[in-house]
Coordinates of C-alpha atoms and ligand atoms in Angstrom, one line a residue:
M27 CA -5.1 -49.1 49.9
K28 CA -2.1 -49.9 48.1
I29 CA -0.8 -48.7 44.8
Y30 CA 1.0 -51.0 42.3
K31 CA 2.9 -49.7 39.4
F32 CA 3.7 -51.9 36.3
G33 CA 6.1 -50.4 33.8
G34 CA 6.0 -51.1 30.0
A35 CA 8.6 -54.1 30.4
S36 CA 6.4 -55.9 32.7
V37 CA 3.6 -55.9 30.1
K38 CA 5.7 -56.2 27.0
D39 CA 4.0 -59.4 25.5
A40 CA 1.3 -61.9 26.4
D41 CA 3.5 -63.7 28.9
G42 CA 4.2 -60.5 30.6
V43 CA 0.3 -59.8 30.8
R44 CA -0.1 -63.4 32.3
N45 CA 2.9 -62.7 34.8
V46 CA 1.3 -59.5 36.1
T47 CA -2.0 -61.5 36.6
E48 CA -0.3 -64.0 38.6
I49 CA 1.3 -61.3 40.8
I50 CA -2.1 -59.6 41.2
K51 CA -3.6 -63.0 42.0
S52 CA -1.2 -63.9 44.6
Q53 CA -1.4 -60.6 46.5
R54 CA -4.7 -59.7 47.9
S55 CA -6.2 -57.9 45.0
D56 CA -8.9 -55.6 46.3
H57 CA -8.3 -52.1 48.0
C58 CA -5.7 -51.6 45.2
L59 CA -5.0 -49.4 42.2
L60 CA -3.0 -50.4 39.5
V61 CA -0.9 -48.0 37.4
V62 CA 0.2 -49.3 34.1
S63 CA 2.4 -48.1 31.4
A64 CA 2.2 -48.6 27.5
M65 CA 3.4 -52.1 26.6
G66 CA 7.1 -52.6 25.9
K67 CA 8.7 -49.8 24.0
M68 CA 5.3 -48.7 22.5
T69 CA 5.8 -45.1 23.6
N70 CA 8.9 -44.8 21.4
A71 CA 6.8 -46.4 18.6
F72 CA 4.0 -43.8 19.1
E73 CA 6.7 -41.2 19.1
E74 CA 7.4 -42.4 15.5
V75 CA 3.6 -41.8 14.6
V76 CA 3.8 -38.3 15.9
H77 CA 6.8 -37.4 14.0
A78 CA 5.3 -39.0 10.8
Y79 CA 2.1 -37.0 11.6
C80 CA 3.9 -33.7 12.1
F81 CA 6.7 -34.0 9.5
N82 CA 6.4 -36.9 7.1
T83 CA 2.9 -38.1 6.4
S84 CA 4.3 -40.8 3.8
K85 CA 5.5 -42.6 7.0
L86 CA 2.3 -42.6 8.9
T87 CA 0.7 -45.8 7.9
S88 CA 3.9 -48.0 8.3
A89 CA 4.3 -46.2 11.8
M90 CA 0.8 -47.1 12.6
D91 CA 1.1 -50.6 11.3
K92 CA 4.0 -51.4 13.9
I93 CA 1.7 -50.4 16.7
V94 CA -1.3 -52.3 15.6
K95 CA 0.6 -55.5 14.8
Y96 CA 2.5 -55.5 18.1
H97 CA -0.7 -55.1 20.2
Q98 CA -2.7 -57.5 17.9
T99 CA -0.2 -60.4 18.4
I100 CA -0.6 -60.0 22.3
I101 CA -4.4 -60.0 22.2
D102 CA -4.5 -62.8 19.7
E103 CA -2.6 -64.8 22.2
L104 CA -4.6 -64.0 25.2
F105 CA -8.1 -64.0 24.0
T106 CA -10.4 -66.1 21.9
E107 CA -11.7 -64.8 18.6
E108 CA -15.0 -63.6 19.8
H109 CA -14.0 -61.6 22.9
I110 CA -15.1 -58.1 23.3
I111 CA -11.4 -56.8 23.4
F112 CA -11.1 -56.9 19.6
K113 CA -13.9 -54.4 19.3
K114 CA -12.7 -52.3 22.0
F115 CA -9.0 -52.5 20.2
D116 CA -10.5 -51.6 16.9
G117 CA -12.5 -48.7 18.6
L118 CA -9.4 -47.2 20.1
L119 CA -7.6 -47.5 17.0
Q120 CA -10.4 -45.7 15.1
D121 CA -10.4 -42.9 17.8
L122 CA -6.8 -42.3 17.0
W123 CA -7.3 -42.3 13.2
V124 CA -10.1 -39.8 13.7
F125 CA -7.5 -37.5 15.5
L126 CA -4.9 -38.1 12.8
N127 CA -7.2 -37.3 9.9
H128 CA -9.5 -34.5 11.4
N129 CA -7.4 -32.5 14.0
K130 CA -8.2 -28.9 13.1
E131 CA -5.6 -27.5 15.4
E132 CA -2.4 -26.8 13.6
K133 CA -0.1 -29.8 13.9
M134 CA 1.5 -28.4 17.0
Y135 CA 4.1 -30.9 17.8
D136 CA 3.8 -31.0 21.6
F137 CA -0.2 -30.8 21.7
S138 CA -0.3 -33.5 18.9
Y139 CA 2.2 -35.7 20.7
D140 CA 0.1 -35.9 23.9
Q141 CA -3.1 -36.6 22.0
I142 CA -1.5 -39.6 20.1
V143 CA 1.0 -41.2 22.6
C144 CA -1.6 -41.7 25.3
Y145 CA -3.0 -44.4 23.2
G146 CA -0.3 -46.4 24.4
E147 CA -1.5 -46.5 27.9
L148 CA -5.0 -46.6 26.8
L149 CA -4.4 -49.9 24.8
S150 CA -2.3 -51.4 27.7
T151 CA -4.8 -50.7 30.6
T152 CA -7.7 -52.0 28.2
I153 CA -6.0 -55.2 27.6
L154 CA -4.9 -56.0 31.1
H155 CA -8.3 -55.0 32.4
Y156 CA -10.1 -57.6 30.1
Y157 CA -7.5 -60.2 30.7
L158 CA -7.7 -59.8 34.6
N159 CA -11.5 -60.0 34.2
L160 CA -11.2 -63.2 32.0
Q161 CA -9.2 -64.7 34.8
G162 CA -11.9 -64.0 37.2
I163 CA -10.4 -60.9 38.7
N164 CA -12.7 -58.1 38.7
T165 CA -11.3 -54.6 38.0
V166 CA -12.7 -51.1 37.5
W167 CA -11.0 -49.4 34.5
N168 CA -10.7 -45.7 34.8
D169 CA -9.6 -43.0 32.3
V170 CA -7.0 -41.2 34.3
R171 CA -7.5 -38.1 32.3
T172 CA -10.5 -37.3 34.2
L173 CA -8.6 -37.8 37.5
V174 CA -5.1 -36.3 37.3
K175 CA -6.0 -32.7 36.3
T176 CA -3.2 -30.8 34.8
D177 CA -2.5 -27.4 33.1
S178 CA -2.0 -27.5 29.2
S179 CA 1.7 -27.7 29.3
F180 CA 1.8 -30.4 26.8
R181 CA 4.5 -33.0 27.2
D182 CA 5.4 -31.8 30.8
A183 CA 2.0 -31.0 32.4
K184 CA 2.0 -29.6 35.8
V185 CA -0.4 -31.3 38.3
N186 CA -3.2 -29.2 39.7
W187 CA -3.2 -30.9 43.2
E188 CA -6.5 -29.6 44.4
Q189 CA -8.5 -30.5 41.6
T190 CA -6.8 -33.9 41.3
E191 CA -7.4 -34.7 45.0
V192 CA -11.1 -33.8 44.5
A193 CA -11.6 -36.0 41.3
I194 CA -9.7 -39.0 42.8
S195 CA -11.3 -39.1 46.1
K196 CA -14.9 -38.6 44.5
K197 CA -14.4 -41.2 41.7
I198 CA -12.2 -44.0 42.8
N199 CA -13.7 -46.7 44.9
S200 CA -10.8 -47.6 47.3
E201 CA -12.4 -50.9 48.2
R202 CA -12.1 -52.3 44.5
L203 CA -9.2 -53.2 42.4
N204 CA -8.8 -50.2 40.1
I205 CA -6.8 -49.9 36.9
V206 CA -5.5 -46.4 35.5
Q207 CA -3.1 -45.3 32.8
G208 CA 0.2 -44.1 33.9
F209 CA 1.8 -41.1 32.6
L210 CA -1.4 -39.2 31.2
G211 CA -3.4 -36.4 32.6
G212 CA -6.1 -34.1 31.4
D213 CA -6.4 -30.4 31.1
T214 CA -9.5 -28.2 31.7
K215 CA -10.3 -28.2 28.2
G216 CA -10.6 -31.8 27.9
N217 CA -7.2 -32.5 26.0
T218 CA -4.8 -35.1 27.0
T219 CA -1.6 -34.2 28.7
T220 CA 1.5 -36.2 29.7
L221 CA 3.7 -35.8 32.7
G222 CA 7.0 -36.3 30.9
R223 CA 8.7 -39.6 29.9
E224 CA 8.7 -42.4 32.3
G225 CA 6.1 -40.4 34.1
S226 CA 4.1 -43.4 35.3
D227 CA 6.0 -43.7 38.6
Y228 CA 4.8 -40.1 39.3
T229 CA 1.4 -41.2 38.6
A230 CA 1.7 -43.8 41.3
G231 CA 3.0 -41.1 43.6
I232 CA -0.1 -38.8 42.8
F233 CA -2.6 -41.6 43.6
A234 CA -0.8 -42.7 46.7
Y235 CA -0.8 -39.1 48.0
C236 CA -4.6 -38.3 47.1
L237 CA -5.7 -41.6 48.4
N238 CA -3.7 -41.7 51.5
A239 CA -2.5 -45.1 50.5
N240 CA -0.4 -47.0 52.8
Q241 CA 2.0 -48.3 50.3
V242 CA 3.2 -48.0 46.7
T243 CA 5.0 -50.9 45.0
I244 CA 6.9 -50.3 41.7
W245 CA 7.4 -53.7 39.8
K246 CA 10.6 -53.7 37.7
D247 CA 12.9 -56.1 35.9
V248 CA 15.5 -55.8 38.6
R249 CA 15.8 -56.9 42.1
G250 CA 15.2 -53.6 43.5
V251 CA 17.2 -50.5 43.9
L252 CA 20.8 -51.4 43.1
N253 CA 24.0 -49.5 44.0
G254 CA 24.6 -48.9 40.1
D255 CA 23.0 -49.3 36.9
P256 CA 23.8 -53.1 36.0
K257 CA 24.0 -52.1 32.4
V258 CA 27.1 -50.0 33.2
F259 CA 28.7 -51.5 36.3
S260 CA 29.4 -55.2 36.6
K261 CA 29.0 -56.0 40.3
T262 CA 26.1 -54.5 41.6
Q263 CA 24.5 -55.0 45.0
L264 CA 21.0 -54.6 46.2
L265 CA 20.1 -51.7 48.5
E266 CA 17.7 -53.1 51.0
Q267 CA 16.4 -49.8 52.5
I268 CA 17.0 -46.2 51.5
S269 CA 15.4 -42.8 52.8
Y270 CA 13.5 -40.6 50.6
E271 CA 16.3 -38.0 51.0
E272 CA 18.9 -40.5 49.7
T273 CA 16.6 -41.4 46.7
I274 CA 16.1 -37.9 45.8
E275 CA 20.0 -37.4 46.1
M276 CA 20.5 -40.3 43.7
A277 CA 18.0 -39.3 41.2
F278 CA 19.4 -35.8 41.3
Y279 CA 22.9 -37.2 40.2
G280 CA 21.2 -39.0 37.6
A281 CA 20.4 -42.4 38.8
S282 CA 17.4 -44.1 37.2
V283 CA 15.9 -45.4 40.5
V284 CA 12.4 -44.1 40.1
H285 CA 11.2 -40.9 38.4
P286 CA 12.4 -38.0 40.6
K287 CA 9.0 -36.4 41.1
T288 CA 7.5 -39.5 42.7
I289 CA 9.2 -39.2 45.9
Q290 CA 7.9 -36.0 47.4
P291 CA 4.3 -36.6 47.5
L292 CA 5.1 -40.1 49.2
Q293 CA 7.5 -38.5 51.6
S294 CA 5.1 -35.6 52.6
K295 CA 2.6 -38.4 53.7
N296 CA 5.2 -40.9 55.0
I297 CA 4.1 -43.6 52.5
P298 CA 6.6 -46.4 52.0
L299 CA 7.7 -47.2 48.6
F300 CA 8.8 -50.8 47.7
V301 CA 10.7 -51.5 44.5
R302 CA 10.2 -55.3 43.7
S303 CA 11.0 -57.6 40.7
F304 CA 8.1 -58.8 38.6
L305 CA 10.3 -61.5 37.4
D306 CA 10.8 -62.8 41.0
P307 CA 8.0 -61.6 43.3
S308 CA 9.3 -63.8 46.1
L309 CA 12.1 -61.4 46.5
T310 CA 11.8 -58.5 49.2
G311 CA 13.4 -55.8 47.1
T312 CA 14.0 -52.5 48.3
E313 CA 12.0 -50.2 50.7
V314 CA 12.3 -46.4 50.4
H315 CA 11.1 -44.8 53.7
R316 CA 11.6 -42.5 56.5
G317 CA 14.5 -43.3 58.4
V318 CA 17.9 -44.9 58.0
S319 CA 19.6 -43.2 55.1
I320 CA 20.9 -46.4 53.2
Q321 CA 21.2 -50.0 54.1
P322 CA 23.8 -51.6 53.7
K323 CA 26.0 -48.7 53.6
I324 CA 28.1 -49.1 50.5
P325 CA 29.2 -46.8 47.7
C326 CA 26.5 -46.1 44.9
F327 CA 27.7 -45.3 41.5
I328 CA 26.0 -43.0 38.9
V329 CA 27.5 -42.3 35.6
K330 CA 26.5 -39.5 33.0
K331 CA 28.2 -40.4 29.7
N332 CA 29.3 -38.2 26.9
Q333 CA 29.5 -34.9 28.7
I334 CA 31.4 -31.8 27.9
L335 CA 33.8 -30.0 30.1
V336 CA 34.1 -26.4 29.6
S337 CA 36.7 -24.3 31.5
I338 CA 36.1 -20.5 31.3
S339 CA 38.4 -17.7 32.2
T340 CA 38.6 -14.0 31.5
R341 CA 40.7 -12.6 28.7
D342 CA 42.3 -10.0 30.7
F343 CA 43.6 -12.2 33.7
S344 CA 41.0 -10.8 36.0
F345 CA 39.1 -13.1 38.3
M346 CA 36.0 -14.9 37.4
V347 CA 33.7 -13.2 39.6
E348 CA 29.8 -12.9 40.1
D349 CA 28.9 -10.9 37.0
N350 CA 30.9 -13.1 34.7
I351 CA 29.5 -16.2 36.3
S352 CA 25.9 -14.8 36.0
H353 CA 26.7 -14.3 32.3
V354 CA 27.8 -17.8 31.9
F355 CA 24.8 -19.0 33.5
Q356 CA 22.4 -17.0 31.4
L357 CA 24.2 -18.3 28.3
L358 CA 23.8 -22.0 29.7
H359 CA 20.1 -21.3 30.4
Q360 CA 19.5 -19.8 26.9
Y361 CA 20.9 -22.6 25.2
L362 CA 19.3 -25.3 27.2
L363 CA 22.5 -26.8 28.5
A364 CA 22.0 -28.9 31.6
V365 CA 24.7 -28.4 34.2
N366 CA 25.8 -31.5 36.0
L367 CA 28.9 -30.1 37.8
I368 CA 30.2 -26.8 38.7
Q369 CA 33.7 -25.9 39.9
N370 CA 35.1 -22.5 40.5
S371 CA 38.7 -21.2 41.4
A372 CA 39.9 -17.5 41.4
I373 CA 40.8 -17.6 37.6
S374 CA 38.6 -20.2 36.1
F375 CA 35.1 -21.5 36.2
S376 CA 34.4 -25.1 35.1
V377 CA 31.1 -26.7 34.3
C378 CA 30.4 -30.2 32.9
I379 CA 27.3 -30.2 30.7
D380 CA 24.9 -32.3 28.8
N381 CA 24.4 -31.4 25.1
K382 CA 20.9 -32.7 25.2
F383 CA 19.4 -30.3 22.5
N384 CA 22.5 -30.0 20.4
Q385 CA 22.9 -26.3 21.1
F386 CA 26.4 -26.6 22.4
E387 CA 28.1 -25.2 19.3
A388 CA 26.0 -22.0 19.4
F389 CA 26.7 -21.6 23.0
Y390 CA 30.4 -21.9 22.5
E391 CA 30.6 -19.4 19.7
E392 CA 28.8 -16.7 21.9
L393 CA 31.0 -17.5 25.0
K394 CA 34.2 -17.4 22.9
S395 CA 33.5 -13.9 22.1
S396 CA 33.8 -12.8 25.7
Y397 CA 36.0 -15.4 27.4
K398 CA 39.0 -17.7 27.0
V399 CA 37.2 -21.0 26.7
E400 CA 38.8 -24.6 26.9
V401 CA 36.6 -27.5 25.8
T402 CA 36.9 -31.3 26.5
K403 CA 34.3 -33.2 24.7
G404 CA 33.3 -36.9 25.2
V405 CA 34.1 -36.9 29.0
D406 CA 32.2 -39.1 31.5
L407 CA 30.9 -37.8 34.9
Y408 CA 31.0 -40.4 37.6
T409 CA 29.3 -39.6 40.8
I410 CA 30.0 -41.8 43.9
R411 CA 27.8 -41.4 46.8
H412 CA 29.2 -42.8 50.2
F413 CA 32.5 -43.0 48.5
D414 CA 35.4 -44.9 49.9
R415 CA 39.1 -45.5 48.8
A416 CA 38.4 -48.8 46.8
A417 CA 35.3 -47.1 45.0
V418 CA 37.5 -44.2 44.1
T419 CA 40.4 -46.1 43.0
N420 CA 38.1 -48.1 40.9
I421 CA 36.7 -45.3 39.1
R422 CA 40.0 -43.6 38.5
S423 CA 41.2 -46.6 36.7
L424 CA 38.7 -46.2 34.0
G425 CA 40.8 -43.6 32.4
T426 CA 42.3 -40.2 33.2
S427 CA 40.7 -38.0 35.9
I428 CA 40.6 -34.4 34.6
L429 CA 38.5 -33.0 37.5
T430 CA 37.3 -34.0 40.9
Q431 CA 34.9 -32.6 43.3
V432 CA 34.2 -33.9 46.8
N433 CA 31.6 -32.9 49.6
K434 CA 30.7 -34.9 52.7
E435 CA 29.0 -37.9 51.1
T436 CA 29.6 -37.2 47.4
M437 CA 32.6 -37.4 45.0
Q438 CA 32.3 -36.5 41.5
I439 CA 35.0 -37.4 38.9
V440 CA 35.3 -36.3 35.3
I441 CA 36.9 -39.1 33.3
K442 CA 38.6 -38.9 29.8
I443 CA 39.1 -42.2 28.4
Ligands
LIG25 N1 4.9 -45.0 28.7 C1 5.7 -43.9 29.0 C2 7.2 -43.9 28.6 O1 7.5 -44.9 28.1 C3 5.6 -43.6 30.6 C4 6.2 -44.5 31.6 O2 6.7 -45.8 31.0 O3 6.4 -44.3 32.5 O4 7.7 -42.8 28.9
MG26 MG1 6.9 -46.7 29.2

């Protein structure tokens, strides 16, 4: 059995749906499970609905309108008037309105978020299912919330692997062409949960693991896994093969290759992962598997922009030792600051951090009361895997390098422009 994952960009409009249909037609389409994300940027649009619902109900109707119009345009183009999809579409929207109007639970943000954004995937899979069938490709539509069983940590649900394995092996007919929603799960109380943004890759990994699939393909709008983000680096090259370990390393340093949680379930059952282009399916793309770490062996570049570099030393000229460092980490953890680089010397301790939750100022105030603190804002953290001299010169030429850290395969450079 094979697992195909189609992300939002692949089904962003009617042509996208037609293109995905062509890909499925051209591959042998039975013994397959399709994992599909919400269309285009619809999850962001649903986030606006959640926001309006929780904080500003006057914006609710217009936020919903945007979603309705987007999907309406697509189905108007794909189906003729009397097709059942129009009824199904109205039905799903009505279900969502029922939640919005009658939810008795308090408007708890994370809970509401999952009950609302799930409609992105429910709509996309419903539309694709009916379109494939219209094109003569029979598919079995499944509600993934009855298959991927999770705890109730809304927006970041943890998979219960035992229950999930049982549900999937019981309900999925591996001889057919199945279609499921990415990103979603269900808890034991019947609530919808989600696995974290961009979680559909992970869904593909979960199904591959539970079905002992012989391969997973993630269809993307790039040629495969590249040695840098093409939106940031001008000359990127394709990586033809990479190992599971290398992929995890790259994801760890911040490359948006595939969702980081996807790899481990595949690695544990030695299931190869292909990353291919839905724009040009004739290309072979990248294969992630056990074995050769990276082919061709070229430097890979990862950047995290707009970081804060903080250097901390004691006020009394004593060394930065275990208890100071553990205190600093406690504060970092308390203020939800993600640490992307650590450097320690006898008298100072530096960290490069991401201020994702805007809690830096509070952290700084508290830190300042115990230590001497130097802060450089607006720096970029470049990571080069498999660095060579040319790659380092290239990155250093972008600005002033204010900190460098090297280990065997990885160099990290903090650059101030
Ligand atoms: N639709 C979800 C998101 O945009 C899940 C995914 O695309 O993987 O985060
Ligand atoms: Mg998406």
